[in-house]
Structure formats: C-alpha cells, structure tokens
C-alpha cells in the first residue's frame, strides 16, 4: 500500500474546512482594513502590496491579509494538482457560497465565483 504524499493526503471535505477557515481569516482582515476585496482589481492590488484600497492604513492587518491571500491561492493550486481544476473550483465556490450570508456585501460583490480562482 502506498502512502499518499502532499495535498493528496487530505480529503475534499478536509480541504473545504481548511479553506473555509483560511477564507474567514481573509474576511476578518479585509474587514479590519475595510478593503472591498471582491471588487474588480482589488485582490491583485493587495497581492502587489498596493494598499490604496486599505481605508484604515493598518500595515500589520494589511500584511496579514496579503499573506493569507497568497496562502489561499497556493492552497487552491495544491487542490487543483490533487483533484483537478474543476473540483478545486467547485470546492472554492462552495466555501464562498457558505460564507456569503455571513459576509454580506462588506467586501463588495463577487460578480463571478470563479473570480477568486483567476489569479
């Protein structure tokens, strides 16, 4: 019997739970910074270390938000490698669908749930 290595050790439900916890932290820091993360171009600006969308100028919170976004996309890449791009996209879509009622429009509006997988 071969032992699974890396991303394949986790089942899709475990990935979903981990991704949800990570995304909740992203939401928390985005709210602290008052960054409308889901508006067009904002995620890329945060990843580029451009804080113009951070209303509160909290450098520590912004740095945490940026790092967590990088982690989100790395996790999504690992998911795609382990289960394929369509399954990875579906897991991300389900996580955001679950978080949406809790977040409301505090982060802006997400025109396309696949937008978070575009980076």
XYZ file of N, CA and C in Angstrom:
357
model
N 0.839 -1.180 0.000
C 0.000 0.000 0.000
C 0.883 1.243 0.000
N 0.620 2.148 -0.915
C 1.445 3.351 -0.990
C 0.820 4.470 -0.167
N 1.665 5.178 0.526
C 1.198 6.292 1.345
C 1.069 7.530 0.469
N -0.021 8.257 0.629
C -0.231 9.474 -0.153
C 0.645 10.580 0.407
N 1.213 11.334 -0.489
C 2.081 12.427 -0.092
C 1.416 13.756 -0.403
N 1.819 14.782 0.299
C 1.385 16.132 -0.006
C -0.114 16.337 0.071
N -0.616 17.079 -0.918
C -2.015 17.502 -0.932
C -2.981 16.336 -0.995
N -2.562 15.221 -1.548
C -3.463 14.084 -1.722
C -3.833 13.411 -0.402
N -3.133 13.742 0.676
C -3.453 13.142 1.973
C -4.781 13.642 2.522
N -5.204 14.816 2.118
C -6.448 15.387 2.625
C -7.609 15.042 1.706
N -8.731 14.760 2.290
C -9.954 14.507 1.531
C -10.579 15.849 1.154
N -11.416 15.880 0.120
C -12.028 17.154 -0.288
C -12.759 17.883 0.842
N -13.420 17.151 1.739
C -14.105 17.815 2.859
C -13.119 18.474 3.811
N -11.956 17.851 4.009
C -10.925 18.453 4.856
C -10.377 19.714 4.198
N -10.168 19.641 2.891
C -9.726 20.824 2.145
C -10.743 21.943 2.299
N -12.024 21.587 2.133
C -13.091 22.585 2.227
C -13.067 23.261 3.595
N -12.936 22.470 4.652
C -12.918 23.026 6.006
C -11.703 23.924 6.222
N -10.534 23.476 5.756
C -9.320 24.285 5.891
C -9.432 25.576 5.090
N -9.958 25.472 3.879
C -10.110 26.646 3.026
C -11.122 27.618 3.629
N -12.184 27.084 4.209
C -13.178 27.956 4.842
C -12.565 28.710 6.018
N -11.787 28.025 6.846
C -11.136 28.684 7.981
C -10.177 29.768 7.488
N -9.411 29.457 6.456
C -8.486 30.432 5.884
C -9.245 31.629 5.322
N -10.302 31.362 4.567
C -11.057 32.448 3.954
C -11.773 33.307 4.995
N -12.169 32.705 6.111
C -12.759 33.501 7.193
C -11.737 34.474 7.771
N -10.493 34.033 7.885
C -9.430 34.934 8.342
C -9.188 36.042 7.316
N -9.226 35.699 6.037
C -9.088 36.714 4.990
C -10.205 37.744 5.132
N -11.421 37.272 5.326
C -12.568 38.171 5.505
C -12.345 39.070 6.716
N -11.889 38.492 7.798
C -11.663 39.263 9.034
C -10.673 40.400 8.806
N -9.551 40.093 8.165
C -8.551 41.134 7.923
C -9.016 42.142 6.876
N -9.771 41.695 5.899
C -10.309 42.627 4.899
C -11.283 43.601 5.559
N -12.066 43.118 6.514
C -12.996 43.995 7.223
C -12.238 44.969 8.120
N -11.199 44.489 8.794
C -10.374 45.380 9.619
C -9.804 46.506 8.763
N -9.301 46.156 7.579
C -8.702 47.149 6.677
C -9.752 47.914 5.877
N -10.985 47.460 5.924
C -12.079 47.992 5.115
C -11.725 47.962 3.629
N -11.189 46.828 3.214
C -10.840 46.593 1.814
C -12.012 45.878 1.154
N -12.525 46.443 0.079
C -13.608 45.816 -0.702
C -12.964 44.769 -1.607
N -12.558 43.692 -0.999
C -11.746 42.656 -1.624
C -12.343 42.064 -2.894
N -13.663 42.016 -2.987
C -14.299 41.356 -4.121
C -14.559 42.287 -5.302
N -14.210 43.551 -5.158
C -14.376 44.484 -6.271
C -13.266 44.240 -7.297
N -13.546 44.519 -8.568
C -12.561 44.255 -9.630
C -11.199 44.914 -9.360
N -10.147 44.121 -9.487
C -8.775 44.603 -9.374
C -8.225 44.694 -7.967
N -9.068 44.632 -6.963
C -8.611 44.842 -5.590
C -7.708 43.703 -5.122
N -8.090 42.468 -5.384
C -7.258 41.334 -4.954
C -5.864 41.453 -5.550
N -5.776 41.762 -6.831
C -4.462 41.874 -7.469
C -3.650 43.007 -6.856
N -4.298 44.140 -6.548
C -3.567 45.247 -5.922
C -3.047 44.840 -4.547
N -3.845 44.114 -3.772
C -3.383 43.659 -2.457
C -2.195 42.716 -2.630
N -2.295 41.785 -3.571
C -1.180 40.864 -3.818
C 0.070 41.608 -4.268
N -0.124 42.722 -4.984
C 1.001 43.546 -5.446
C 1.509 44.492 -4.359
N 0.977 44.351 -3.145
C 1.360 45.166 -1.994
C 0.993 46.638 -2.175
N -0.078 46.884 -2.893
C -0.605 48.227 -3.125
C -1.758 48.431 -2.144
N -1.550 49.272 -1.140
C -2.516 49.435 -0.051
C -3.536 50.543 -0.304
N -3.675 51.019 -1.533
C -4.593 52.140 -1.785
C -6.044 51.820 -1.423
N -6.422 50.553 -1.410
C -7.796 50.177 -1.069
C -7.989 49.946 0.427
N -6.918 50.030 1.187
C -6.972 49.818 2.640
C -7.305 51.149 3.312
N -8.543 51.322 3.697
C -9.017 52.596 4.237
C -8.357 52.929 5.569
N -8.120 51.927 6.406
C -7.603 52.190 7.747
C -6.085 52.280 7.846
N -5.358 51.974 6.824
C -3.911 52.105 6.864
C -3.234 51.262 7.931
N -3.865 50.212 8.392
C -3.284 49.313 9.385
C -2.304 48.386 8.662
N -1.012 48.722 8.742
C 0.006 47.987 7.987
C 0.095 46.523 8.392
N -0.045 46.239 9.668
C 0.045 44.860 10.137
C -1.123 44.031 9.609
N -2.325 44.581 9.694
C -3.503 43.863 9.190
C -3.410 43.690 7.678
N -2.928 44.719 6.976
C -2.799 44.624 5.524
C -1.780 43.550 5.146
N -0.654 43.501 5.856
C 0.365 42.481 5.582
C -0.196 41.081 5.840
N -0.984 40.935 6.897
C -1.609 39.639 7.182
C -2.599 39.265 6.092
N -3.406 40.224 5.663
C -4.365 39.989 4.585
C -3.646 39.532 3.324
N -2.595 40.214 2.977
C -1.822 39.880 1.772
C -1.243 38.469 1.870
N -0.646 38.145 3.006
C -0.077 36.814 3.194
C -1.128 35.715 3.126
N -2.284 35.966 3.717
C -3.362 34.979 3.684
C -3.907 34.795 2.272
N -3.946 35.870 1.488
C -4.377 35.738 0.093
C -3.407 34.859 -0.692
N -2.102 35.073 -0.476
C -1.120 34.210 -1.138
C -1.334 32.753 -0.723
N -1.581 32.540 0.558
C -1.822 31.186 1.053
C -3.082 30.591 0.426
N -4.134 31.405 0.274
C -5.370 30.938 -0.365
C -5.080 30.426 -1.774
N -4.337 31.206 -2.547
C -4.079 30.807 -3.928
C -3.125 29.617 -4.006
N -2.189 29.507 -3.063
C -1.325 28.325 -3.018
C -2.150 27.092 -2.678
N -3.062 27.245 -1.747
C -3.927 26.134 -1.365
C -4.804 25.720 -2.547
N -5.286 26.689 -3.280
C -6.112 26.391 -4.448
C -5.289 25.676 -5.523
N -4.042 26.081 -5.679
C -3.153 25.410 -6.640
C -2.920 23.957 -6.214
N -2.667 23.755 -4.923
C -2.469 22.399 -4.409
C -3.717 21.544 -4.610
N -4.879 22.147 -4.383
C -6.146 21.450 -4.614
C -6.274 21.024 -6.066
N -5.954 21.933 -6.978
C -6.065 21.631 -8.409
C -5.113 20.507 -8.799
N -3.920 20.500 -8.212
C -2.961 19.437 -8.512
C -3.437 18.090 -7.966
N -4.074 18.111 -6.807
C -4.512 16.861 -6.179
C -5.804 16.319 -6.779
N -6.737 17.203 -7.125
C -8.074 16.753 -7.525
C -8.530 17.248 -8.889
N -7.732 18.088 -9.527
C -8.118 18.633 -10.825
C -8.726 20.019 -10.682
N -8.571 20.843 -11.714
C -9.038 22.230 -11.641
C -10.543 22.380 -11.414
N -11.348 21.530 -12.035
C -12.800 21.701 -11.883
C -13.253 21.382 -10.459
N -12.682 20.340 -9.845
C -13.032 20.026 -8.454
C -12.539 21.123 -7.512
N -11.344 21.645 -7.773
C -10.810 22.730 -6.945
C -11.713 23.952 -7.023
N -12.146 24.298 -8.228
C -13.039 25.442 -8.407
C -14.363 25.218 -7.691
N -14.871 24.006 -7.743
C -16.139 23.689 -7.075
C -16.007 23.803 -5.558
N -14.895 23.358 -5.000
C -14.679 23.476 -3.557
C -14.631 24.944 -3.156
N -13.895 25.757 -3.916
C -13.811 27.195 -3.628
C -15.191 27.838 -3.738
N -15.944 27.477 -4.763
C -17.283 28.040 -4.960
C -18.186 27.711 -3.769
N -18.119 26.474 -3.295
C -18.954 26.072 -2.154
C -18.565 26.813 -0.877
N -17.268 26.996 -0.674
C -16.810 27.735 0.504
C -17.363 29.155 0.471
N -17.228 29.833 -0.671
C -17.705 31.217 -0.762
C -19.218 31.299 -0.694
N -19.912 30.328 -1.234
C -21.378 30.310 -1.130
C -21.792 30.176 0.336
N -21.039 29.395 1.099
C -21.323 29.221 2.522
C -20.999 30.497 3.310
N -19.921 31.184 2.940
C -19.507 32.390 3.662
C -20.348 33.614 3.300
N -20.889 33.654 2.106
C -21.591 34.843 1.614
C -22.664 35.369 2.571
N -23.536 34.520 3.130
C -24.545 35.054 4.051
C -23.932 35.701 5.297
N -22.767 35.226 5.719
C -22.108 35.783 6.901
C -21.401 37.088 6.584
N -20.930 37.219 5.356
C -20.131 38.374 4.959
C -21.009 39.490 4.401
N -22.056 39.118 3.687
C -22.899 40.120 3.045
C -22.112 40.873 1.987
N -22.296 42.180 1.935
C -21.594 42.975 0.923
C -20.437 43.777 1.516
N -19.965 43.379 2.697
C -18.869 44.104 3.347
C -17.598 44.131 2.502
N -17.420 43.119 1.654
C -16.210 43.036 0.842
C -16.467 43.411 -0.612
N -17.628 43.965 -0.892
C -18.005 44.245 -2.269
C -18.821 43.081 -2.788
N -18.975 43.041 -4.088
C -19.769 41.953 -4.664
C -18.907 41.114 -5.583
N -19.167 39.842 -5.578
C -18.419 38.888 -6.392
C -19.240 38.588 -7.635
N -18.869 39.195 -8.773
C -19.663 39.001 -9.977
C -19.624 37.575 -10.495
N -18.505 36.887 -10.269
C -18.324 35.533 -10.777
C -17.560 34.744 -9.730
N -18.146 33.685 -9.142
C -17.449 32.923 -8.109
C -16.097 32.390 -8.567
N -15.895 32.247 -9.857
C -14.604 31.806 -10.364
C -13.547 32.891 -10.311
N -13.950 34.113 -9.976
C -13.002 35.227 -9.948
C -11.889 34.997 -8.937
N -12.179 34.275 -7.870
C -11.146 34.015 -6.875
C -10.147 32.982 -7.353
N -10.455 32.276 -8.402
C -9.523 31.283 -8.914
C -8.773 31.804 -10.129
N -8.990 33.065 -10.479
C -8.397 33.619 -11.692
C -6.966 34.082 -11.497
N -6.525 34.249 -10.254
C -5.179 34.773 -10.024
C -4.161 33.667 -10.091
